């Protein structure tokens, strides 16, 4: 059977992996995108869009398409997709590799407030500031909708859907971002507290440096745990090694 790698994508690392594997002779590469972003970046190899129908649907697709390896390179907060991938791999015997870029770590001068969830972030906000830069994506904003006394600057790739906090300014933008740009944005909107998920990576990390330089508190939502028995590798090179394709990127 010819190798067929299914990549559950949506991240920059997933696109890099698809490019590298597509260049390998005889390897079929399919990237699956959830379809939540209207204009995803270009991806090498085959692309499918939409869900599978849970773990059972994914397992059926793996069997029908002769998938020989599954790579979960979704966002670190795509908890249900990761759980379904683990169950589908166990049901079919297809080896699975989870690719998760390392999380961010606070440095000297950072005023981080780690929390386990968006709900916990919402509970903490009133005591930290009144003008909030909310960079947790367009999903989950309903968690903050009751905070009518706060002003929110919300940044996302696509327009968010209600319910939103009543005093919200939406900024549509896609990273990567720069420290000077983020610093200017924070000053322009008079932001006094930043909320972010611990997504990791360099594309959106500039806001953390800007917040540190301006002395702003940062509420950092921690990642959900991986399913029992599942471990992750930190980069594309490690995925290639796990799949037996060497470490050349």
Coordinates of N, CA and C in Angstrom, one line a residue:
X1 N 0.8 -1.2 0.0 CA 0.0 0.0 0.0 C 0.9 1.2 0.0
X2 N 0.6 2.2 -0.9 CA 1.3 3.4 -0.9 C 1.0 4.3 0.3
X3 N 2.0 5.0 0.8 CA 1.8 5.8 2.0 C 0.7 6.9 1.8
X4 N -0.2 7.1 2.7 CA -1.2 8.1 2.6 C -1.3 8.8 4.0
X5 N -0.8 10.0 4.1 CA -0.8 10.7 5.4 C -2.0 11.7 5.4
X6 N -2.8 11.6 6.4 CA -3.9 12.5 6.7 C -3.4 13.5 7.7
X7 N -3.4 14.8 7.4 CA -3.0 15.9 8.3 C -4.3 16.6 8.8
X8 N -4.6 16.6 10.0 CA -5.7 17.4 10.5 C -5.0 18.8 10.8
X9 N -5.4 19.8 9.9 CA -4.6 21.0 9.8 C -5.3 22.2 10.3
X10 N -4.8 23.4 9.8 CA -5.3 24.6 10.3 C -4.3 25.5 10.9
X11 N -3.1 25.0 11.1 CA -2.0 25.7 11.7 C -0.9 25.9 10.7
X12 N 0.0 26.8 11.0 CA 1.2 27.1 10.1 C 2.1 25.8 10.0
X13 N 2.2 25.1 11.1 CA 3.0 23.9 11.1 C 2.4 22.8 10.2
X14 N 1.1 22.7 10.2 CA 0.4 21.8 9.3 C 0.7 22.1 7.8
X15 N 0.7 23.3 7.5 CA 1.0 23.7 6.1 C 2.4 23.4 5.7
X16 N 3.4 23.6 6.6 CA 4.8 23.3 6.4 C 4.9 21.7 6.2
X17 N 4.3 21.0 7.1 CA 4.3 19.5 7.0 C 3.8 19.0 5.7
X18 N 2.6 19.6 5.2 CA 2.0 19.2 4.0 C 3.0 19.5 2.8
X19 N 3.7 20.6 2.9 CA 4.6 20.9 1.8 C 5.8 19.9 1.8
X20 N 6.3 19.6 2.9 CA 7.5 18.7 3.0 C 7.1 17.3 2.6
X21 N 6.0 16.8 3.1 CA 5.6 15.4 2.7 C 5.1 15.3 1.2
X22 N 4.5 16.4 0.7 CA 4.1 16.4 -0.7 C 5.3 16.3 -1.6
X23 N 6.5 16.7 -1.2 CA 7.7 16.6 -2.0 C 8.3 15.3 -2.0
X24 N 7.8 14.4 -1.1 CA 8.4 13.0 -1.0 C 7.7 12.2 -2.1
X25 N 8.5 11.5 -2.9 CA 8.0 10.7 -4.0 C 7.1 9.6 -3.5
X26 N 6.0 9.4 -4.1 CA 5.1 8.3 -3.8 C 4.2 8.5 -2.5
X27 N 4.3 9.6 -1.9 CA 3.5 9.9 -0.6 C 2.3 10.7 -1.0
X28 N 1.1 10.2 -0.7 CA -0.1 10.9 -0.9 C -0.4 11.7 0.4
X29 N -0.7 13.0 0.3 CA -0.9 13.8 1.5 C -2.3 14.5 1.4
X30 N -3.1 14.3 2.4 CA -4.4 15.0 2.4 C -4.4 15.8 3.7
X31 N -4.7 17.1 3.6 CA -4.9 18.0 4.7 C -6.4 18.2 4.9
X32 N -6.9 18.0 6.1 CA -8.3 18.3 6.4 C -8.4 19.6 7.2
X33 N -9.3 20.5 6.7 CA -9.5 21.7 7.4 C -11.0 21.8 7.9
X34 N -11.1 22.3 9.1 CA -12.5 22.3 9.7 C -13.5 23.2 9.0
X35 N -12.9 24.2 8.2 CA -13.8 25.1 7.5 C -14.3 26.3 8.3
X36 N -13.7 26.6 9.5 CA -14.1 27.7 10.3 C -13.6 29.0 9.9
X37 N -12.5 29.0 9.0 CA -11.9 30.2 8.5 C -12.3 30.4 7.1
X38 N -12.8 31.5 6.7 CA -13.3 31.7 5.3 C -12.3 31.7 4.3
X39 N -11.1 32.2 4.6 CA -10.0 32.2 3.6 C -8.7 31.6 4.1
X40 N -8.7 30.3 4.2 CA -7.5 29.6 4.8 C -6.3 29.8 3.8
X41 N -5.1 29.7 4.3 CA -3.9 29.8 3.5 C -3.8 28.6 2.6
X42 N -3.0 28.8 1.5 CA -2.7 27.8 0.5 C -2.1 26.6 1.2
X43 N -2.5 25.4 0.7 CA -1.9 24.1 1.3 C -1.5 23.2 0.1
X44 N -0.3 22.6 0.2 CA 0.1 21.7 -0.8 C -0.6 20.3 -0.6
X45 N -0.7 19.6 -1.7 CA -1.3 18.3 -1.6 C -2.8 18.4 -1.7
X46 N -3.5 17.3 -1.4 CA -5.0 17.3 -1.4 C -5.5 18.0 -0.2
X47 N -6.7 18.6 -0.4 CA -7.4 19.3 0.7 C -8.8 18.9 0.8
X48 N -9.3 18.6 2.0 CA -10.7 18.4 2.2 C -11.2 19.4 3.3
X49 N -12.4 19.8 3.2 CA -13.0 20.8 4.2 C -14.2 20.3 4.8
X50 N -14.3 20.4 6.1 CA -15.5 20.0 6.9 C -15.2 18.8 7.8
X51 N -16.1 18.6 8.7 CA -15.9 17.5 9.7 C -16.1 16.1 9.1
X52 N -15.8 15.1 10.0 CA -15.9 13.7 9.6 C -17.1 13.1 10.2
X53 N -17.7 13.7 11.2 CA -18.8 13.0 11.9 C -18.3 12.3 13.1
X54 N -17.4 12.9 13.9 CA -16.9 12.4 15.1 C -15.9 11.3 14.9
X55 N -15.5 10.6 16.0 CA -14.5 9.6 15.9 C -14.8 8.5 15.0
X56 N -16.1 8.0 15.0 CA -16.5 6.9 14.1 C -16.4 7.3 12.6
X57 N -16.8 8.5 12.3 CA -16.7 9.0 10.9 C -15.3 9.1 10.5
X58 N -14.4 9.6 11.3 CA -13.0 9.7 11.0 C -12.4 8.3 10.8
X59 N -12.8 7.4 11.7 CA -12.3 6.0 11.5 C -12.7 5.4 10.2
X60 N -13.9 5.7 9.8 CA -14.4 5.2 8.5 C -13.6 5.8 7.3
X61 N -13.3 7.1 7.4 CA -12.6 7.7 6.4 C -11.2 7.2 6.3
X62 N -10.6 6.9 7.4 CA -9.2 6.4 7.4 C -9.2 5.0 6.7
X63 N -10.2 4.2 7.0 CA -10.2 2.9 6.3 C -10.5 3.0 4.8
X64 N -11.5 3.8 4.4 CA -11.9 4.0 3.0 C -10.7 4.5 2.2
X65 N -10.0 5.5 2.7 CA -9.0 6.2 1.9 C -7.6 5.5 2.1
X66 N -7.5 4.4 2.8 CA -6.2 3.8 3.0 C -5.2 4.6 3.6
X67 N -5.6 5.3 4.7 CA -4.6 6.2 5.4 C -3.6 5.3 6.2
X68 N -2.4 5.6 6.1 CA -1.3 4.8 6.8 C -0.7 5.6 8.0
X69 N -1.0 6.9 8.1 CA -0.5 7.7 9.2 C -1.4 8.9 9.4
X70 N -1.7 9.2 10.6 CA -2.6 10.4 10.9 C -1.8 11.4 11.8
X71 N -1.8 12.6 11.3 CA -1.1 13.7 12.1 C -2.1 14.7 12.5
X72 N -2.2 14.9 13.8 CA -3.1 15.9 14.4 C -2.3 17.1 14.6
X73 N -2.4 18.1 13.6 CA -1.7 19.3 13.7 C -2.6 20.5 13.8
X74 N -3.7 20.3 14.6 CA -4.7 21.3 14.8 C -4.3 22.3 15.9
X75 N -5.1 23.3 16.1 CA -4.8 24.3 17.1 C -4.7 23.6 18.5
X76 N -3.8 24.1 19.4 CA -3.7 23.5 20.7 C -5.0 23.4 21.5
X77 N -6.0 24.3 21.1 CA -7.3 24.3 21.8 C -8.4 23.5 21.1
X78 N -8.0 22.8 20.1 CA -9.0 22.0 19.3 C -9.2 20.7 20.1
X79 N -9.8 20.7 21.3 CA -9.8 19.6 22.2 C -10.6 18.4 21.7
X80 N -11.8 18.7 21.1 CA -12.6 17.6 20.6 C -12.1 16.9 19.4
X81 N -11.4 17.7 18.5 CA -10.8 17.1 17.4 C -9.7 16.1 17.8
X82 N -8.9 16.6 18.7 CA -7.8 15.7 19.2 C -8.3 14.4 19.9
X83 N -9.4 14.6 20.6 CA -9.9 13.4 21.3 C -10.5 12.4 20.2
X84 N -11.2 12.9 19.2 CA -11.7 12.1 18.1 C -10.6 11.4 17.3
X85 N -9.5 12.1 17.1 CA -8.4 11.6 16.4 C -7.7 10.4 17.1
X86 N -7.6 10.6 18.4 CA -7.0 9.5 19.3 C -7.9 8.3 19.2
X87 N -9.2 8.5 19.3 CA -10.2 7.3 19.3 C -10.2 6.6 17.9
X88 N -10.2 7.4 16.9 CA -10.2 6.9 15.5 C -8.9 6.1 15.3
X89 N -7.8 6.6 15.7 CA -6.5 5.9 15.5 C -6.5 4.6 16.3
X90 N -7.0 4.6 17.5 CA -7.1 3.3 18.3 C -8.0 2.3 17.6
X91 N -9.1 2.8 17.0 CA -10.1 1.9 16.4 C -9.6 1.2 15.1
X92 N -8.7 1.9 14.4 CA -8.2 1.5 13.1 C -6.8 0.9 13.1
X93 N -6.1 1.2 14.2 CA -4.7 0.8 14.2 C -3.8 1.7 13.4
X94 N -4.3 2.8 12.9 CA -3.5 3.8 12.2 C -2.6 4.5 13.2
X95 N -1.3 4.6 13.0 CA -0.5 5.4 13.9 C -0.8 6.9 13.9
X96 N -0.8 7.5 15.0 CA -1.2 8.9 15.1 C 0.0 9.7 15.8
X97 N 0.3 10.8 15.3 CA 1.3 11.8 15.8 C 0.6 13.1 16.1
X98 N 0.7 13.6 17.3 CA 0.1 14.9 17.6 C 1.2 16.0 17.6
X99 N 1.1 17.0 16.8 CA 2.0 18.1 16.6 C 1.5 19.3 17.4
X100 N 2.2 19.7 18.4 CA 1.8 20.9 19.2 C 3.0 21.7 19.4
X101 N 3.0 22.9 18.9 CA 4.1 23.9 19.1 C 4.2 24.1 20.6
X102 N 5.4 24.4 21.1 CA 5.5 24.6 22.6 C 4.7 25.9 23.0
X103 N 4.2 25.8 24.2 CA 3.5 27.0 24.7 C 4.4 28.1 25.1
X104 N 3.8 29.3 25.3 CA 4.6 30.4 25.7 C 5.0 30.3 27.2
X105 N 6.1 31.0 27.6 CA 6.6 31.0 29.0 C 6.8 32.4 29.4
X106 N 6.4 32.8 30.6 CA 6.7 34.2 31.0 C 8.1 34.4 31.2
X107 N 8.5 35.7 31.0 CA 9.9 36.1 31.2 C 9.9 37.2 32.2
X108 N 11.1 37.8 32.5 CA 11.3 38.9 33.5 C 10.4 40.1 33.0
X109 N 9.7 40.6 33.9 CA 8.9 41.8 33.6 C 7.4 41.5 33.2
X110 N 7.1 40.2 32.9 CA 5.8 39.8 32.5 C 4.9 39.8 33.7
X111 N 3.6 40.3 33.5 CA 2.6 40.3 34.5 C 1.5 39.4 34.1
X112 N 1.8 38.1 34.1 CA 0.9 37.1 33.6 C 0.0 36.6 34.7
X113 N -1.3 36.3 34.3 CA -2.3 35.7 35.2 C -2.8 34.5 34.6
X114 N -2.2 33.3 34.9 CA -2.6 32.1 34.2 C -4.0 31.6 34.7
X115 N -4.9 31.2 33.8 CA -6.2 30.7 34.2 C -6.5 29.4 33.4
X116 N -7.3 28.6 33.9 CA -7.6 27.3 33.2 C -8.6 27.3 32.1
X117 N -9.4 28.5 32.0 CA -10.5 28.5 31.0 C -10.9 29.9 30.7
X118 N -11.7 30.1 29.7 CA -12.3 31.4 29.3 C -13.2 31.9 30.4
X119 N -13.9 31.0 31.1 CA -14.8 31.4 32.2 C -14.0 32.0 33.3
X120 N -12.8 31.4 33.6 CA -12.0 31.9 34.7 C -11.4 33.3 34.3
X121 N -11.1 33.4 33.0 CA -10.6 34.7 32.5 C -11.6 35.8 32.7
X122 N -12.9 35.5 32.3 CA -13.9 36.5 32.4 C -14.1 36.9 33.9
X123 N -14.0 35.9 34.8 CA -14.2 36.2 36.2 C -13.1 37.2 36.7
X124 N -11.9 37.0 36.2 CA -10.7 37.8 36.6 C -10.7 39.2 36.1
X125 N -11.2 39.4 34.9 CA -11.0 40.7 34.2 C -11.5 41.9 35.0
X126 N -12.6 42.0 35.6 CA -13.0 43.3 36.2 C -12.0 43.8 37.2
X127 N -11.2 42.9 37.8 CA -10.3 43.4 38.8 C -8.9 43.8 38.2
X128 N -8.8 43.7 36.9 CA -7.5 43.9 36.2 C -7.5 45.2 35.4
X129 N -8.7 45.5 34.8 CA -8.7 46.6 33.9 C -10.1 46.9 33.3
X130 N -10.2 47.9 32.6 CA -11.5 48.3 32.0 C -11.5 48.3 30.4
X131 N -10.3 48.3 29.8 CA -10.2 48.3 28.4 C -9.4 47.0 28.0
X132 N -10.1 46.1 27.4 CA -9.6 44.7 27.2 C -9.2 44.5 25.8
X133 N -8.0 44.0 25.5 CA -7.7 43.5 24.2 C -7.9 42.0 24.2
X134 N -8.9 41.5 23.6 CA -9.3 40.1 23.6 C -8.9 39.4 22.4
X135 N -7.9 38.5 22.5 CA -7.3 37.8 21.3 C -7.5 36.3 21.4
X136 N -8.7 35.8 21.8 CA -8.9 34.4 22.0 C -9.6 33.8 20.8
X137 N -9.8 34.6 19.7 CA -10.5 34.1 18.5 C -12.0 34.4 18.6
X138 N -12.7 34.1 17.5 CA -14.1 34.6 17.4 C -15.0 33.6 18.1
X139 N -14.5 32.4 18.4 CA -15.4 31.4 19.2 C -15.2 31.6 20.7
X140 N -16.3 31.5 21.4 CA -16.2 31.6 22.8 C -16.4 33.0 23.4
X141 N -16.7 34.0 22.5 CA -16.8 35.4 23.0 C -18.1 35.5 23.8
X142 N -19.0 34.6 23.7 CA -20.2 34.7 24.6 C -19.9 34.6 26.0
X143 N -18.7 34.0 26.3 CA -18.3 33.9 27.7 C -18.1 35.3 28.4
X144 N -17.8 36.3 27.5 CA -17.5 37.7 28.1 C -18.7 38.6 27.8
X145 N -19.8 38.1 27.3 CA -20.9 39.0 26.9 C -21.6 39.7 28.1
X146 N -21.5 39.1 29.3 CA -22.1 39.7 30.4 C -21.3 40.9 31.0
X147 N -20.1 41.1 30.5 CA -19.3 42.1 31.1 C -19.5 43.5 30.5
X148 N -20.7 44.0 30.8 CA -21.2 45.2 30.1 C -20.4 46.5 30.5
X149 N -19.7 46.4 31.7 CA -19.0 47.6 32.2 C -17.6 47.7 31.5
X150 N -17.2 46.7 30.8 CA -15.8 46.7 30.2 C -15.9 47.0 28.7
X151 N -14.9 47.7 28.1 CA -14.7 47.9 26.7 C -13.8 46.8 26.1
X152 N -14.2 46.1 25.0 CA -13.4 45.1 24.4 C -13.0 45.4 23.0
X153 N -11.7 45.3 22.8 CA -11.1 45.3 21.4 C -10.9 43.8 21.1
X154 N -11.7 43.3 20.1 CA -11.7 41.9 19.7 C -11.0 41.7 18.4
X155 N -10.0 40.9 18.3 CA -9.3 40.7 17.0 C -9.5 39.2 16.6
X156 N -9.9 39.0 15.4 CA -10.1 37.7 14.8 C -9.9 37.7 13.3
X157 N -9.7 36.6 12.7 CA -9.5 36.5 11.3 C -10.8 36.8 10.5
X158 N -11.9 36.2 11.0 CA -13.2 36.3 10.4 C -14.2 37.0 11.4
X159 N -15.2 37.7 10.9 CA -16.2 38.4 11.8 C -16.8 37.4 12.9
X160 N -16.8 37.8 14.1 CA -17.4 37.0 15.2 C -18.9 37.1 15.1
X161 N -19.5 36.0 15.6 CA -21.0 36.0 15.7 C -21.5 36.3 17.1
X162 N -22.6 36.9 17.3 CA -23.1 37.2 18.6 C -23.5 35.9 19.3
X163 N -23.6 36.0 20.7 CA -23.5 37.3 21.5 C -22.1 37.8 21.8
X164 N -22.0 39.1 21.8 CA -20.7 39.7 22.1 C -21.0 40.6 23.3
X165 N -19.9 41.0 24.0 CA -20.0 42.1 25.0 C -20.6 43.3 24.3
X166 N -21.5 44.1 25.0 CA -22.2 45.2 24.4 C -21.3 46.3 23.9
X167 N -20.1 46.5 24.6 CA -19.2 47.5 24.2 C -18.0 46.9 23.6
X168 N -18.1 46.6 22.3 CA -17.0 45.8 21.6 C -16.7 46.5 20.3
X169 N -15.4 46.6 20.0 CA -14.8 47.0 18.7 C -14.1 45.8 18.1
X170 N -14.5 45.4 16.9 CA -14.0 44.3 16.2 C -12.9 44.7 15.2
X171 N -11.7 44.0 15.3 CA -10.6 44.3 14.4 C -10.4 43.0 13.7
X172 N -10.5 43.0 12.3 CA -10.3 41.8 11.5 C -8.8 41.8 11.0
X173 N -8.0 40.8 11.4 CA -6.6 40.8 11.0 C -6.1 39.4 11.2
X174 N -5.1 39.1 10.4 CA -4.4 37.8 10.4 C -2.9 38.0 10.6
X175 N -2.3 37.3 11.6 CA -0.9 37.4 11.8 C -0.1 36.9 10.7
X176 N 1.3 37.1 10.7 CA 2.0 37.5 11.9 C 2.0 39.0 12.2
X177 N 2.2 39.3 13.5 CA 2.2 40.7 13.9 C 3.5 41.1 14.4
X178 N 3.8 42.4 14.5 CA 5.1 42.9 14.9 C 5.0 43.6 16.3
X179 N 6.1 43.6 17.0 CA 6.0 44.3 18.3 C 5.7 45.8 18.1
X180 N 6.3 46.5 17.2 CA 5.9 47.9 17.0 C 4.4 48.1 16.7
X181 N 3.9 47.2 15.8 CA 2.5 47.3 15.4 C 1.6 47.0 16.6
X182 N 1.9 46.0 17.4 CA 1.1 45.7 18.6 C 1.2 46.8 19.6
X183 N 2.4 47.3 19.8 CA 2.5 48.4 20.8 C 1.7 49.6 20.4
X184 N 1.7 50.0 19.1 CA 0.9 51.1 18.6 C -0.6 50.8 18.8
X185 N -1.0 49.6 18.5 CA -2.4 49.2 18.7 C -2.8 49.3 20.1
X186 N -2.0 48.8 21.1 CA -2.4 48.9 22.5 C -2.5 50.3 23.0
X187 N -1.6 51.2 22.5 CA -1.6 52.6 22.9 C -2.8 53.3 22.2
X188 N -3.1 53.0 21.0 CA -4.2 53.7 20.3 C -5.5 53.4 20.9
X189 N -5.7 52.2 21.4 CA -7.0 51.8 21.9 C -7.0 51.9 23.5
X190 N -5.9 52.4 24.0 CA -5.8 52.6 25.5 C -6.1 51.3 26.3
X191 N -5.5 50.2 25.8 CA -5.7 48.9 26.4 C -5.0 48.9 27.7
X192 N -5.7 48.3 28.7 CA -5.0 48.2 30.0 C -5.0 46.7 30.5
X193 N -5.5 45.8 29.7 CA -5.3 44.3 30.0 C -5.5 43.5 28.8
X194 N -4.7 42.5 28.6 CA -4.7 41.6 27.4 C -5.2 40.3 27.9
X195 N -6.0 39.6 27.0 CA -6.4 38.3 27.2 C -6.1 37.4 26.0
X196 N -5.4 36.3 26.2 CA -5.0 35.4 25.1 C -5.0 34.0 25.6
X197 N -5.1 33.1 24.6 CA -4.9 31.7 24.8 C -3.4 31.4 24.6
X198 N -3.0 30.4 25.3 CA -1.6 29.9 25.2 C -1.4 29.1 23.9
X199 N -1.5 29.9 22.8 CA -1.4 29.2 21.5 C 0.1 28.8 21.1
X200 N 1.0 29.6 21.7 CA 2.4 29.3 21.3 C 2.7 29.8 19.9
X201 N 4.0 29.7 19.5 CA 4.4 30.1 18.2 C 4.8 31.6 18.2
X202 N 5.4 32.0 17.0 CA 5.9 33.4 16.9 C 4.9 34.3 16.2
X203 N 3.9 33.8 15.5 CA 3.0 34.6 14.7 C 2.3 35.6 15.5
X204 N 1.8 35.2 16.7 CA 1.0 36.2 17.5 C 1.7 36.5 18.8
X205 N 3.0 36.2 19.0 CA 3.6 36.4 20.3 C 4.0 37.9 20.5
X206 N 4.0 38.7 19.4 CA 4.4 40.1 19.6 C 3.6 40.8 20.6
X207 N 2.3 40.5 20.7 CA 1.5 41.2 21.7 C 1.9 41.0 23.1
X208 N 2.6 39.8 23.4 CA 3.1 39.6 24.7 C 4.2 40.5 25.1
X209 N 5.1 40.7 24.1 CA 6.3 41.6 24.3 C 5.8 43.0 24.4
X210 N 4.8 43.4 23.6 CA 4.3 44.8 23.7 C 3.6 45.0 25.0
X211 N 2.9 44.0 25.5 CA 2.2 44.2 26.8 C 3.3 44.3 27.9
X212 N 4.4 43.5 27.8 CA 5.4 43.5 28.8 C 6.1 44.9 28.8
X213 N 6.4 45.4 27.6 CA 7.0 46.7 27.5 C 6.2 47.9 28.1
X214 N 4.8 47.7 28.0 CA 3.9 48.7 28.5 C 3.5 48.5 29.9
X215 N 3.9 47.3 30.5 CA 3.6 47.0 31.9 C 2.2 46.6 32.1
X216 N 1.6 46.0 31.0 CA 0.2 45.6 31.1 C 0.0 44.2 31.7
X217 N -1.0 43.9 32.5 CA -1.3 42.5 32.9 C -1.8 41.7 31.7
X218 N -1.5 40.4 31.7 CA -1.9 39.5 30.6 C -2.6 38.3 31.3
X219 N -3.8 38.0 30.9 CA -4.5 36.9 31.3 C -4.3 35.8 30.2
X220 N -3.7 34.7 30.7 CA -3.3 33.6 29.7 C -4.1 32.4 30.0
X221 N -4.9 32.0 29.1 CA -5.7 30.8 29.2 C -4.9 29.5 28.9
X222 N -4.8 28.6 29.8 CA -4.0 27.4 29.6 C -4.6 26.5 28.6
X223 N -3.8 25.6 28.0 CA -4.3 24.6 27.1 C -5.0 23.5 27.8
X224 N -6.0 22.9 27.1 CA -6.6 21.7 27.6 C -5.7 20.5 27.6
X225 N -5.8 19.6 28.5 CA -4.9 18.4 28.5 C -5.1 17.5 27.3
X226 N -4.1 16.8 26.9 CA -4.2 15.8 25.8 C -5.0 14.6 26.4
X227 N -5.6 13.8 25.5 CA -6.3 12.6 25.9 C -5.3 11.7 26.6
X228 N -5.8 10.8 27.5 CA -5.0 9.9 28.2 C -4.2 9.0 27.2
X229 N -2.9 8.8 27.5 CA -2.1 8.0 26.7 C -1.5 8.7 25.4
X230 N -1.9 9.9 25.2 CA -1.5 10.7 24.0 C -0.4 11.6 24.4
X231 N 0.7 11.6 23.6 CA 1.8 12.6 23.8 C 2.0 13.4 22.6
X232 N 2.6 14.5 22.7 CA 2.8 15.4 21.5 C 4.3 15.6 21.2
X233 N 4.6 15.9 19.9 CA 5.9 16.3 19.5 C 5.8 17.8 19.2
X234 N 7.0 18.6 19.3 CA 6.9 20.0 19.2 C 7.1 20.6 17.9
X235 N 7.5 19.9 16.9 CA 7.8 20.5 15.6 C 7.7 19.5 14.4
X236 N 7.8 20.1 13.2 CA 7.6 19.3 12.0 C 8.7 18.2 11.9
X237 N 9.9 18.6 12.3 CA 11.1 17.7 12.2 C 10.8 16.4 13.0
X238 N 10.2 16.6 14.2 CA 9.9 15.5 15.1 C 8.8 14.6 14.5
X239 N 7.8 15.2 13.8 CA 6.8 14.4 13.1 C 7.4 13.5 12.0
X240 N 8.3 14.1 11.2 CA 9.0 13.4 10.1 C 9.7 12.2 10.7
X241 N 10.4 12.4 11.8 CA 11.2 11.3 12.5 C 10.2 10.2 12.9
X242 N 9.1 10.6 13.5 CA 8.1 9.6 14.0 C 7.5 8.8 12.8
X243 N 7.3 9.5 11.7 CA 6.8 8.8 10.5 C 7.8 8.0 9.7
X244 N 9.1 8.1 10.1 CA 10.1 7.4 9.4 C 10.6 8.0 8.1
X245 N 10.4 9.4 8.0 CA 10.8 10.1 6.8 C 12.1 10.9 7.0
X246 N 12.8 10.6 8.1 CA 14.0 11.4 8.3 C 13.6 12.8 8.9
X247 N 14.6 13.6 9.1 CA 14.3 14.9 9.8 C 14.5 16.1 8.9
X248 N 14.7 15.9 7.6 CA 14.9 17.0 6.7 C 13.6 17.8 6.5
X249 N 13.7 19.1 6.7 CA 12.6 20.0 6.5 C 12.9 21.0 5.4

